[in-house]
GROMACS .gro file of C-alpha atoms in nm:
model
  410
    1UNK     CA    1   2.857   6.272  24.592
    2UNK     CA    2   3.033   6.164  24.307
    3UNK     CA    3   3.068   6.352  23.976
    4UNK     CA    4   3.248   6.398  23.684
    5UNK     CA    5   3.484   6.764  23.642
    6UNK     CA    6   3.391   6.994  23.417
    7UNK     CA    7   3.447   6.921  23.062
    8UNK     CA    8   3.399   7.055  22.731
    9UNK     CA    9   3.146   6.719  22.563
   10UNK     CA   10   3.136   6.843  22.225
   11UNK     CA   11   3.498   6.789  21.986
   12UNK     CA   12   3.637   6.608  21.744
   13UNK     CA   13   3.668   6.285  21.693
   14UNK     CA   14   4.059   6.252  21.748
   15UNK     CA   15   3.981   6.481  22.031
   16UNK     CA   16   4.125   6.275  22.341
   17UNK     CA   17   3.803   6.217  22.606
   18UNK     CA   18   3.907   6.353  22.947
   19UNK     CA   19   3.696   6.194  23.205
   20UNK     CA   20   3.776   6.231  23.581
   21UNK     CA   21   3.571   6.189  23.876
   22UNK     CA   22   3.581   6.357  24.207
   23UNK     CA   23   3.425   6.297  24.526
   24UNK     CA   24   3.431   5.922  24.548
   25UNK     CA   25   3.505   5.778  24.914
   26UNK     CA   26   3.847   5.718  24.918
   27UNK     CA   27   4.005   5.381  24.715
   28UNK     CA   28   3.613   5.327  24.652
   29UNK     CA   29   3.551   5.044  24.396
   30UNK     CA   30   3.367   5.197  24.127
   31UNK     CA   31   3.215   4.996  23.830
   32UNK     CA   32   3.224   5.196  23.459
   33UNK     CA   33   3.075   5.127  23.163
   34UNK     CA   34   3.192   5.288  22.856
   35UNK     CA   35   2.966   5.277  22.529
   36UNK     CA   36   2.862   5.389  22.190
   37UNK     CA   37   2.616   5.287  21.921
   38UNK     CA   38   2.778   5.265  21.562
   39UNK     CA   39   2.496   5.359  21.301
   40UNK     CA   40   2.431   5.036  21.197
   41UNK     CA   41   2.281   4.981  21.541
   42UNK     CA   42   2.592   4.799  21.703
   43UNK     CA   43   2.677   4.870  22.053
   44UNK     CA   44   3.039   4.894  22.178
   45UNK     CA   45   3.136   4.905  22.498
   46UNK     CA   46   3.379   4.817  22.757
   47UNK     CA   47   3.339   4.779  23.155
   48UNK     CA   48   3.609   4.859  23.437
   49UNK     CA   49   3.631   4.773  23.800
   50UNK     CA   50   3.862   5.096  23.886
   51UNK     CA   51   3.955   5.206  24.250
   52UNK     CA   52   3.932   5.607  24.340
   53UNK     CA   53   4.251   5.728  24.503
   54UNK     CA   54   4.320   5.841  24.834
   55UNK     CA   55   4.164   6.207  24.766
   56UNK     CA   56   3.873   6.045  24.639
   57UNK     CA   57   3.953   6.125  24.205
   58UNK     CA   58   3.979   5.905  23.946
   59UNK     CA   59   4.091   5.970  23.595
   60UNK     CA   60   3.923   5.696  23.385
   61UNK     CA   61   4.153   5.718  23.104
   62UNK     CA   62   4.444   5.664  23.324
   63UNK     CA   63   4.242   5.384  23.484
   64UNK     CA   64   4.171   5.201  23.167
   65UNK     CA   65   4.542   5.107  23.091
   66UNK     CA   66   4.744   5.076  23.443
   67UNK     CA   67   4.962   4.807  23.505
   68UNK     CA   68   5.000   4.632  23.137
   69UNK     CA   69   5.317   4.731  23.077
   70UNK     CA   70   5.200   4.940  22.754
   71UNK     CA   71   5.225   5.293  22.715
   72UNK     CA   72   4.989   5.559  22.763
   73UNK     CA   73   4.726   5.622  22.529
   74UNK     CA   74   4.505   5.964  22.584
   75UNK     CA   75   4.232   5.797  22.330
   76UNK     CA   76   4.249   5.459  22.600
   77UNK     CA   77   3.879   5.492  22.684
   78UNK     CA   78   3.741   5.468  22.335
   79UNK     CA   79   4.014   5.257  22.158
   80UNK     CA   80   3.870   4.939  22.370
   81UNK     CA   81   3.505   4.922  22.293
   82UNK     CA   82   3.447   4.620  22.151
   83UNK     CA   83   3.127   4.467  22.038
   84UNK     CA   84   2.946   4.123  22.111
   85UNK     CA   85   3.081   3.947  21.790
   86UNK     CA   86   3.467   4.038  21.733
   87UNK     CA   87   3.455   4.345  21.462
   88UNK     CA   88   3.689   4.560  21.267
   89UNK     CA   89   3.517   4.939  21.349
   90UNK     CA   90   3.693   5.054  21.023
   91UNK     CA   91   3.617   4.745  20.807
   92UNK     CA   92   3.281   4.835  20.851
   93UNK     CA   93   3.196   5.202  20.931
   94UNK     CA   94   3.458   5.421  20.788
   95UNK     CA   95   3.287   5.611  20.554
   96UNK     CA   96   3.024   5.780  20.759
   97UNK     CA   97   3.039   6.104  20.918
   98UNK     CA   98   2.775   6.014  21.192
   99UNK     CA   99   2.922   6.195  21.522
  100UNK     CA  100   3.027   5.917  21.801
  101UNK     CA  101   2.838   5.978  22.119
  102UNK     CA  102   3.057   5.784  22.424
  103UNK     CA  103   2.841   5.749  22.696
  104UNK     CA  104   2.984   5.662  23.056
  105UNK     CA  105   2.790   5.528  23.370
  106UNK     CA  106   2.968   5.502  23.692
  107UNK     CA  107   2.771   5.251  23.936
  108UNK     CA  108   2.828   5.135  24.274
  109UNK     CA  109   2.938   4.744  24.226
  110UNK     CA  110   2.751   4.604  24.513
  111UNK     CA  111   2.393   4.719  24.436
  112UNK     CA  112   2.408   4.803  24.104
  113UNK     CA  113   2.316   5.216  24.193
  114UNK     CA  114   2.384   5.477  23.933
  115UNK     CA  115   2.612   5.701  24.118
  116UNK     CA  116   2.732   5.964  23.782
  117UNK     CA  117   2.669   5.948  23.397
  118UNK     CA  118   2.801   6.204  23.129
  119UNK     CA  119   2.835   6.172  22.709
  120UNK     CA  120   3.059   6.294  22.479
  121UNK     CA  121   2.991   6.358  22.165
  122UNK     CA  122   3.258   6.336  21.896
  123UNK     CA  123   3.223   6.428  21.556
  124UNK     CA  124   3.429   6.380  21.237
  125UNK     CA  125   3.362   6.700  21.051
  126UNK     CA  126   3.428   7.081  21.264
  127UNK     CA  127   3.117   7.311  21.211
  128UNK     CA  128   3.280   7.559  20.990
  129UNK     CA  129   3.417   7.329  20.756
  130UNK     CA  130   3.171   7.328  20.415
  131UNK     CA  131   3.146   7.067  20.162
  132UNK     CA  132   3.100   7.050  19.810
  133UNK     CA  133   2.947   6.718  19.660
  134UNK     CA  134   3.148   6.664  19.260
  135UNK     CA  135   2.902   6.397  19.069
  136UNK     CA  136   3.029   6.484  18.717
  137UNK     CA  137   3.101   6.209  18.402
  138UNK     CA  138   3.498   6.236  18.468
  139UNK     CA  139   3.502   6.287  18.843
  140UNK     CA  140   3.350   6.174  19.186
  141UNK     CA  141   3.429   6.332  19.491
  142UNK     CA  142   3.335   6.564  19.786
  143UNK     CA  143   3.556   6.855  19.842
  144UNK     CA  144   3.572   6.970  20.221
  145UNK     CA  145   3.658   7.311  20.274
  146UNK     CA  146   3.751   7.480  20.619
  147UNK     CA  147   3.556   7.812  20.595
  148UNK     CA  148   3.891   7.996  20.797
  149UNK     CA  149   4.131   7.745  20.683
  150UNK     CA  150   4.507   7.885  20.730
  151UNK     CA  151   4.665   7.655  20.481
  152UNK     CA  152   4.482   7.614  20.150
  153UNK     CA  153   4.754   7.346  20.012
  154UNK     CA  154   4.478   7.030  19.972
  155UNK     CA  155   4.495   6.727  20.040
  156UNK     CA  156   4.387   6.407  19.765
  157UNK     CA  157   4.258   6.147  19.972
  158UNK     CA  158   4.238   5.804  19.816
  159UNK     CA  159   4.053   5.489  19.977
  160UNK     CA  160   4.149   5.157  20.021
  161UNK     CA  161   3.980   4.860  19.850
  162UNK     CA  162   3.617   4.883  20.066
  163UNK     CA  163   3.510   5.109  19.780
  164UNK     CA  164   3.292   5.415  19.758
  165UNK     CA  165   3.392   5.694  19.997
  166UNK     CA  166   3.471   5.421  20.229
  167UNK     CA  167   3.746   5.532  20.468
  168UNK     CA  168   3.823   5.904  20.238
  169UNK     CA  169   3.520   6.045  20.364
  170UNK     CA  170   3.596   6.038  20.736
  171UNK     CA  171   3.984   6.129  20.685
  172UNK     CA  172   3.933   6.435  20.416
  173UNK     CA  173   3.658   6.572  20.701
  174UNK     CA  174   3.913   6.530  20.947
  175UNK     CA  175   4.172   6.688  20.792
  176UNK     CA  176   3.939   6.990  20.672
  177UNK     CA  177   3.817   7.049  21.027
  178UNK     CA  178   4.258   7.091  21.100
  179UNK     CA  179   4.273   7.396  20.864
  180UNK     CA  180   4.356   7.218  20.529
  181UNK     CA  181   4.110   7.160  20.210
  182UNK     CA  182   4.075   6.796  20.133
  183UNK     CA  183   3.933   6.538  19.866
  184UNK     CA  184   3.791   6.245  19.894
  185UNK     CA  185   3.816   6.048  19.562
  186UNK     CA  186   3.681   5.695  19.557
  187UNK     CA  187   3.779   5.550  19.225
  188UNK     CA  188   3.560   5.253  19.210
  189UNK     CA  189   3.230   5.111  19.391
  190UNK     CA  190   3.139   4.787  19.392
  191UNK     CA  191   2.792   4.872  19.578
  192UNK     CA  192   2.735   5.061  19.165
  193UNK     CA  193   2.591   5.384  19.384
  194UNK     CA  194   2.842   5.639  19.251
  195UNK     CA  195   2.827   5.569  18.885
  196UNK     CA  196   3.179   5.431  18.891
  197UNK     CA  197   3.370   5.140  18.764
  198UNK     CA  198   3.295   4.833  19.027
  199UNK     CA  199   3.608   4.697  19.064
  200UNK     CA  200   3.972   4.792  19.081
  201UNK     CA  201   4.036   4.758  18.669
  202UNK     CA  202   4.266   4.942  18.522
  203UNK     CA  203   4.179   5.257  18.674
  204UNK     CA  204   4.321   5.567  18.484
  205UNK     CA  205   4.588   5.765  18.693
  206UNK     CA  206   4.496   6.044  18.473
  207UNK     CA  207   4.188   6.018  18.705
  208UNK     CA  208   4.302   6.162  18.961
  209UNK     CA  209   4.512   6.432  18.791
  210UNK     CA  210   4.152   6.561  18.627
  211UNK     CA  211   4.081   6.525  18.987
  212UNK     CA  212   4.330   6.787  19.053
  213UNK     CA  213   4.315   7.012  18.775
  214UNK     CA  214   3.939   7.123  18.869
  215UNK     CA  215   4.073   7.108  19.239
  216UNK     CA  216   4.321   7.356  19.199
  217UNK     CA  217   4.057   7.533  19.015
  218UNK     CA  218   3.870   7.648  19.324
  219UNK     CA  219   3.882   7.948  19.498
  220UNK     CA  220   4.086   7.891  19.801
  221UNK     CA  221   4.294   7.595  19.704
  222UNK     CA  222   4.706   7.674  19.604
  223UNK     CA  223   4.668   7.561  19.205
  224UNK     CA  224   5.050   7.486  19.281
  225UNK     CA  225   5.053   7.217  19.502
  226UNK     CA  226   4.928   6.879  19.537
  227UNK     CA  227   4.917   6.679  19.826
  228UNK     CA  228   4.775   6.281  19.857
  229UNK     CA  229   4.734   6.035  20.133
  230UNK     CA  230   4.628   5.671  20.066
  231UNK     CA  231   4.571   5.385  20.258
  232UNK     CA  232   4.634   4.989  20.141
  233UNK     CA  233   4.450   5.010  19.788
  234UNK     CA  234   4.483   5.313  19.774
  235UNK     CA  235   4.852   5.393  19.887
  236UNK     CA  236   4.930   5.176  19.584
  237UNK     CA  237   4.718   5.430  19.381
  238UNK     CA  238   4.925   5.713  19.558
  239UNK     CA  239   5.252   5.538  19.471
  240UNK     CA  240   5.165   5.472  19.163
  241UNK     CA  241   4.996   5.817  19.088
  242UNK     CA  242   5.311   5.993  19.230
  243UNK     CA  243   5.596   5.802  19.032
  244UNK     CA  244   5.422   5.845  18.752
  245UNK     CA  245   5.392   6.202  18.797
  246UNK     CA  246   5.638   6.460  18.909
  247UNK     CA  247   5.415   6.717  19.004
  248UNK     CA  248   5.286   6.556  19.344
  249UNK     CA  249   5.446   6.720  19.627
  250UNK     CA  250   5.361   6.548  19.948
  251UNK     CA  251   5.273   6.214  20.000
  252UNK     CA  252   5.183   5.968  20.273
  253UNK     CA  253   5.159   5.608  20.224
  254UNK     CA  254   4.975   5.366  20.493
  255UNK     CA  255   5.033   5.031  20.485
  256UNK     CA  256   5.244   5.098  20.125
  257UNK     CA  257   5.357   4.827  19.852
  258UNK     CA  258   5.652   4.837  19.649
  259UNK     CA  259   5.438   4.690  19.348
  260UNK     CA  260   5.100   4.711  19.183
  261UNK     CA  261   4.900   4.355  19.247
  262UNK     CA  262   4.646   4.219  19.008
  263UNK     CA  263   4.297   4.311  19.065
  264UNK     CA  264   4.058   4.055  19.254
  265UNK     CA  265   3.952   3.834  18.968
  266UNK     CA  266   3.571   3.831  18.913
  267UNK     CA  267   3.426   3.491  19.062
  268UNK     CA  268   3.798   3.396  19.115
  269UNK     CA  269   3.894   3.314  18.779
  270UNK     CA  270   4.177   3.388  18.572
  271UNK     CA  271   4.239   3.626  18.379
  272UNK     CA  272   4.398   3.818  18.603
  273UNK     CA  273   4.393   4.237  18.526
  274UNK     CA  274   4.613   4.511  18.600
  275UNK     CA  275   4.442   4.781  18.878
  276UNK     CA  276   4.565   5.093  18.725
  277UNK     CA  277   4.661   5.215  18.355
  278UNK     CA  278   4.881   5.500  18.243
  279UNK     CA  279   4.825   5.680  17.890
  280UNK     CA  280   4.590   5.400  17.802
  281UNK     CA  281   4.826   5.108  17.873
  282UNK     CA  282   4.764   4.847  18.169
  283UNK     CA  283   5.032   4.882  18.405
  284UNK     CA  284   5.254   4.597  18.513
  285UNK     CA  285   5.120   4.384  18.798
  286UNK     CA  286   5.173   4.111  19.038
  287UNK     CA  287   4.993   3.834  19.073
  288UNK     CA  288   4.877   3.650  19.378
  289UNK     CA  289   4.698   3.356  19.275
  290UNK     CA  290   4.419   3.367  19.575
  291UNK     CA  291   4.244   3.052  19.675
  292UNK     CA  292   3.895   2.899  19.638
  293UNK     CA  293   3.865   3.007  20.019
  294UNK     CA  294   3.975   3.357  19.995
  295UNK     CA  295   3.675   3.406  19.684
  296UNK     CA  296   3.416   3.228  19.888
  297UNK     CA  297   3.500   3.440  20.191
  298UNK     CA  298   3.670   3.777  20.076
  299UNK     CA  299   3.859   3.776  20.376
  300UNK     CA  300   4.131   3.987  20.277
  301UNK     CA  301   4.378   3.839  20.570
  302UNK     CA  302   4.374   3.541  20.423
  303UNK     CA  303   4.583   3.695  20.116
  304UNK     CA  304   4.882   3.741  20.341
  305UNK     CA  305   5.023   3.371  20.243
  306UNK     CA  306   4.992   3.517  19.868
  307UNK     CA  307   5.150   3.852  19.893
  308UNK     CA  308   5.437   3.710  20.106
  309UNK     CA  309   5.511   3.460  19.853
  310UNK     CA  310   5.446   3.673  19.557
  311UNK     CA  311   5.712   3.911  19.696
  312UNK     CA  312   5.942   3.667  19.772
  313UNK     CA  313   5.946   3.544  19.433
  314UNK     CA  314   5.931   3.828  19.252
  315UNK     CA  315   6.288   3.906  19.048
  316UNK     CA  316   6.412   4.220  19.153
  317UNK     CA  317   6.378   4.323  18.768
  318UNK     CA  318   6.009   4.259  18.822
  319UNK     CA  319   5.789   4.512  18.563
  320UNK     CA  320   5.562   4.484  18.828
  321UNK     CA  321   5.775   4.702  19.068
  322UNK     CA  322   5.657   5.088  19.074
  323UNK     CA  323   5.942   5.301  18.983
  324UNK     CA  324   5.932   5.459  19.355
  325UNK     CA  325   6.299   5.643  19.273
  326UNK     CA  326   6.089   5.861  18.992
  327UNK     CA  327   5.919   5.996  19.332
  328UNK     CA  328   5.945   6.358  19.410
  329UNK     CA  329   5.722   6.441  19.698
  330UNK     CA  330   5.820   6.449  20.025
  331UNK     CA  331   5.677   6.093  20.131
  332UNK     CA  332   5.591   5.968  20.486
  333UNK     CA  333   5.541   5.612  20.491
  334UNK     CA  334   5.365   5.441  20.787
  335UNK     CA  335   5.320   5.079  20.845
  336UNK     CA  336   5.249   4.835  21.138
  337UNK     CA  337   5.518   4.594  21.288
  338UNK     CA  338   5.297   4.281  21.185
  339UNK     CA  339   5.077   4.350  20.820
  340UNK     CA  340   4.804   4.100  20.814
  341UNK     CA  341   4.770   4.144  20.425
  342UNK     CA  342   5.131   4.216  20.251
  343UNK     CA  343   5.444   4.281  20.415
  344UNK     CA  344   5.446   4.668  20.467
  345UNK     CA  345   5.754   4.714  20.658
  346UNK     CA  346   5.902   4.510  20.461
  347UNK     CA  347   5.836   4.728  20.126
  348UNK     CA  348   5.836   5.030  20.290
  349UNK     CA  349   6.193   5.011  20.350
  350UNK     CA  350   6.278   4.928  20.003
  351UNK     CA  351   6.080   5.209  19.884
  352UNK     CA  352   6.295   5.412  20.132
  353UNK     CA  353   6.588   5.313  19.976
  354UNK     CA  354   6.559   5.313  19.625
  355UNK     CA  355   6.441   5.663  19.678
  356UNK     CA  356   6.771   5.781  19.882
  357UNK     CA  357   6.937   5.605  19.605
  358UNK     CA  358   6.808   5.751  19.310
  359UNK     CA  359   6.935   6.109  19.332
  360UNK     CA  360   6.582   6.265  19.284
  361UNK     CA  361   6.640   6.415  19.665
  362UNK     CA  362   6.280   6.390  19.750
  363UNK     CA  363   6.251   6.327  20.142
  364UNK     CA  364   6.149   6.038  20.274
  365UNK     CA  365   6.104   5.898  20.642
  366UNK     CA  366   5.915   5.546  20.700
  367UNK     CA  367   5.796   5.451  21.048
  368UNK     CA  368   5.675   5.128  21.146
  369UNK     CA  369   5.459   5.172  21.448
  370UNK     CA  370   5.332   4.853  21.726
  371UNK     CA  371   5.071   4.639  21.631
  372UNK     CA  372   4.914   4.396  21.422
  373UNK     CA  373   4.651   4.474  21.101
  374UNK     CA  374   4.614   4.623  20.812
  375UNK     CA  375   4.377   4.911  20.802
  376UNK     CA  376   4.467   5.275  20.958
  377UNK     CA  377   4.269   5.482  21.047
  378UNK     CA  378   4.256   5.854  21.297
  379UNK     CA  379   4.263   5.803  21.670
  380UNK     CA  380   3.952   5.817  21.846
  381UNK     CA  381   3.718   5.534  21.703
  382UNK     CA  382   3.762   5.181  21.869
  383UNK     CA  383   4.060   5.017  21.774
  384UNK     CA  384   4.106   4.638  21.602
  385UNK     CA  385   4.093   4.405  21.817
  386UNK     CA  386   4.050   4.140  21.554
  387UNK     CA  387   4.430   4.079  21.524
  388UNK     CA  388   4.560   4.154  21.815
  389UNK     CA  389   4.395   4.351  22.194
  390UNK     CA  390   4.253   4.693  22.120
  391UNK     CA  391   4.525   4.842  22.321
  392UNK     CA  392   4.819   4.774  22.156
  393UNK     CA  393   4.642   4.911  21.816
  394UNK     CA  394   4.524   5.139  21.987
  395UNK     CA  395   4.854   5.282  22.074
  396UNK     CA  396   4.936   5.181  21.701
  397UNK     CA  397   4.623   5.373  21.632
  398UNK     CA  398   4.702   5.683  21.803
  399UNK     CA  399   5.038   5.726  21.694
  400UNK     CA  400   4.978   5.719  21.342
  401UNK     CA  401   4.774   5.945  21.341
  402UNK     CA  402   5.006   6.156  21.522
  403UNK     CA  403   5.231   6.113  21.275
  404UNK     CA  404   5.012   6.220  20.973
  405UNK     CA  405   4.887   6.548  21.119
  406UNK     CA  406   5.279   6.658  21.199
  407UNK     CA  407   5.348   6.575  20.831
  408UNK     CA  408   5.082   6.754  20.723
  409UNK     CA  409   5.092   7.042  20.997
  410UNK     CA  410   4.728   7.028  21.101
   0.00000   0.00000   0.00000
């Protein structure tokens, strides 16, 4: 009778699934259906015709990636769910910390029989990890804190341009549940739930380093270091934050710009603003002159045309350039080979080497990892399939994550 191996159904959400069945006839076709429910309802799922081996086992996650040529991915099963309408997962649901339940039904393909089901249930935030809500006049945040954490160095997580605790939440409870305190700090919400500005307007740096200040004021955290991680919007608030301030020690870009961009105008007019200030003064921005489309829309791939320009025209004098080389963390920079909003690779090595050049001696490595998008986000959630088939960001998907946990240590 057929049935799945033991397994452990309860982990983490970057947890690799291990499903493998025993007992089938041998080379049996076996149909499986892979699925989850996102929390707005959605379903996501994926079905294989897979053939048992000669013993009668089949490992599904090997079987759901054979003979395309790509490498293998141990998050394969759950990287290609896809849903009905083509969707983003973390354009949409990054920010809660609803567990994933994967369900898997493995059916004879003739009549249609249930022959074996099992879930898994994956969730973003371990069960000893505790968090502590900040709703105060100067800051915004939720601090989550691993009850037996062996590294109390935090980590600032900052969120891309979503808003809210879009995308922070889920990464800071990740990184918690791996032994390190984190912070998510949205900075702005356009949804006007937080009590924060509602759009990306010359946003105080100082900000976060009040942030920091009553982080390193809990019990637990090292008041001597400072760690950040930001994604898109908010690796240009990292970059900025850290070149405008020596004591940041680590930081990790995704998706990373050379130079702070204008803020999306309101209703698409000019003028255009700065995104960030420093001691009171606007800092020095690019613009990129969006069309009526991109306002009526707010697709935010359709800005690629206008950061690719922007940065080819931009004099290499440019105000609008962040003074990376004033950078003294140790920085990991991540991007994907094909950015469908600015050219990240393309920055990322300039960054790269106007910090070797400078003298400062802060480390920095920059990888540029397969696939095509924008957003990053940890392995284990369904991967874009938007710009390009869920497996190739998938792989992209799992091995930036990678990446950021051996930077970090967790």
């Amino acid at each position: 009778m057929v049935h799945f191996a033991p397994h452990v159904p309860h982990g983490l959400v970057d947890e690799p699934i291990t499903a493998v069945l025993h007992e089938a006839s041998p080379h049996q076709t076996l149909s499986v259906e892979v699925s989850t429910i996102d929390h707005e309802q959605r379903r996501w799922s994926r079905t294989l015709d897979v053939h048992a081996d000669a013993s009668g086992r089949l490992d599904l996650t090997q079987a759901s990636q054979v003979d395309d040529g790509l490498g293998y991915d141990p998050h394969g099963l759950v990287h290609q769910l896809t849903p009905e309408e083509p969707a983003r997962w973390t354009n949409q649901i990054s920010f809660t910390l609803h567990p994933l339940t994967i369900l898997i039904d493995v059916r004879d393909p003739a009549t249609g029989d249930l022959l074996a089901a099992t879930e898994f249930v994956r969730a973003f935030t371990g069960r000893d990890v505790i968090r502590h809500e900040w709703r105060t006049r100067t800051t915004t945040a939720n601090l989550y804190q691993p009850a037996q954490g062996h590294d109390n160095r935090a980590v600032v997580v900052i969120p891309g341009a979503w808003g809210g605790f879009d995308w922070c939440n889920q990464i800071a409870a990740l990184i918690a549940s791996h032994g390190r305190p984190a912070l998510a700090l949205p900075y702005f919400d356009w949804r006007a739930e937080y009590g924060l500005p509602t759009g990306i307007d010359r946003i105080p740096l100082e900000y976060a380093q009040e942030a920091v200040r009553r982080l390193h004021a809990k019990p637990g955290i090292d008041p001597n270091w400072t760690s950040v991680i930001g994604m898109s919007k908010g690796a240009e608030f990292a970059l900025a934050w850290a070149s405008h301030d020596p004591s940041v020690d680590e930081l990790i870009a995704l998706s990373p710009t050379l130079y702070a961009w204008e803020s999306v105008r309101e209703n698409g007019t000019p003028p255009a603003r700065s995104p960030w200030s420093f001691h009171g003064e606007p800092l020095p921005f690019l613009d990129f002159d969006a069309d009526e489309e991109f306002y009526e829309t707010l697709d935010k791939t359709l800005l690629q045309k206008f950061h690719d320009k922007a940065v080819e025209e931009a004099p290499s004098d440019t105000p609008a350039r962040l003074p990376v080389e004033l950078i003294k963390a140790r920085t990991l920079l991540i991007s994907q080979e094909s950015d469908t909003l600015w050219p990240a690779s393309r920055m990322g090595a300039e960054i790269v080497q106007a910090m070797q050049q400078s003298g400062a001696g802060a480390q920095v490595e920059h990888h540029i990892v397969p696939g095509r998008g924008h957003a990053m986000f940890a392995a284990g959630v369904p991967a874009n399939d938007v710009d390009t088939s869920a497996r190739i960001n998938g792989l992209a998907q799992t091995a930036i994550w990678a990446q950021v946990r051996e930077f970090l240590q967790i």
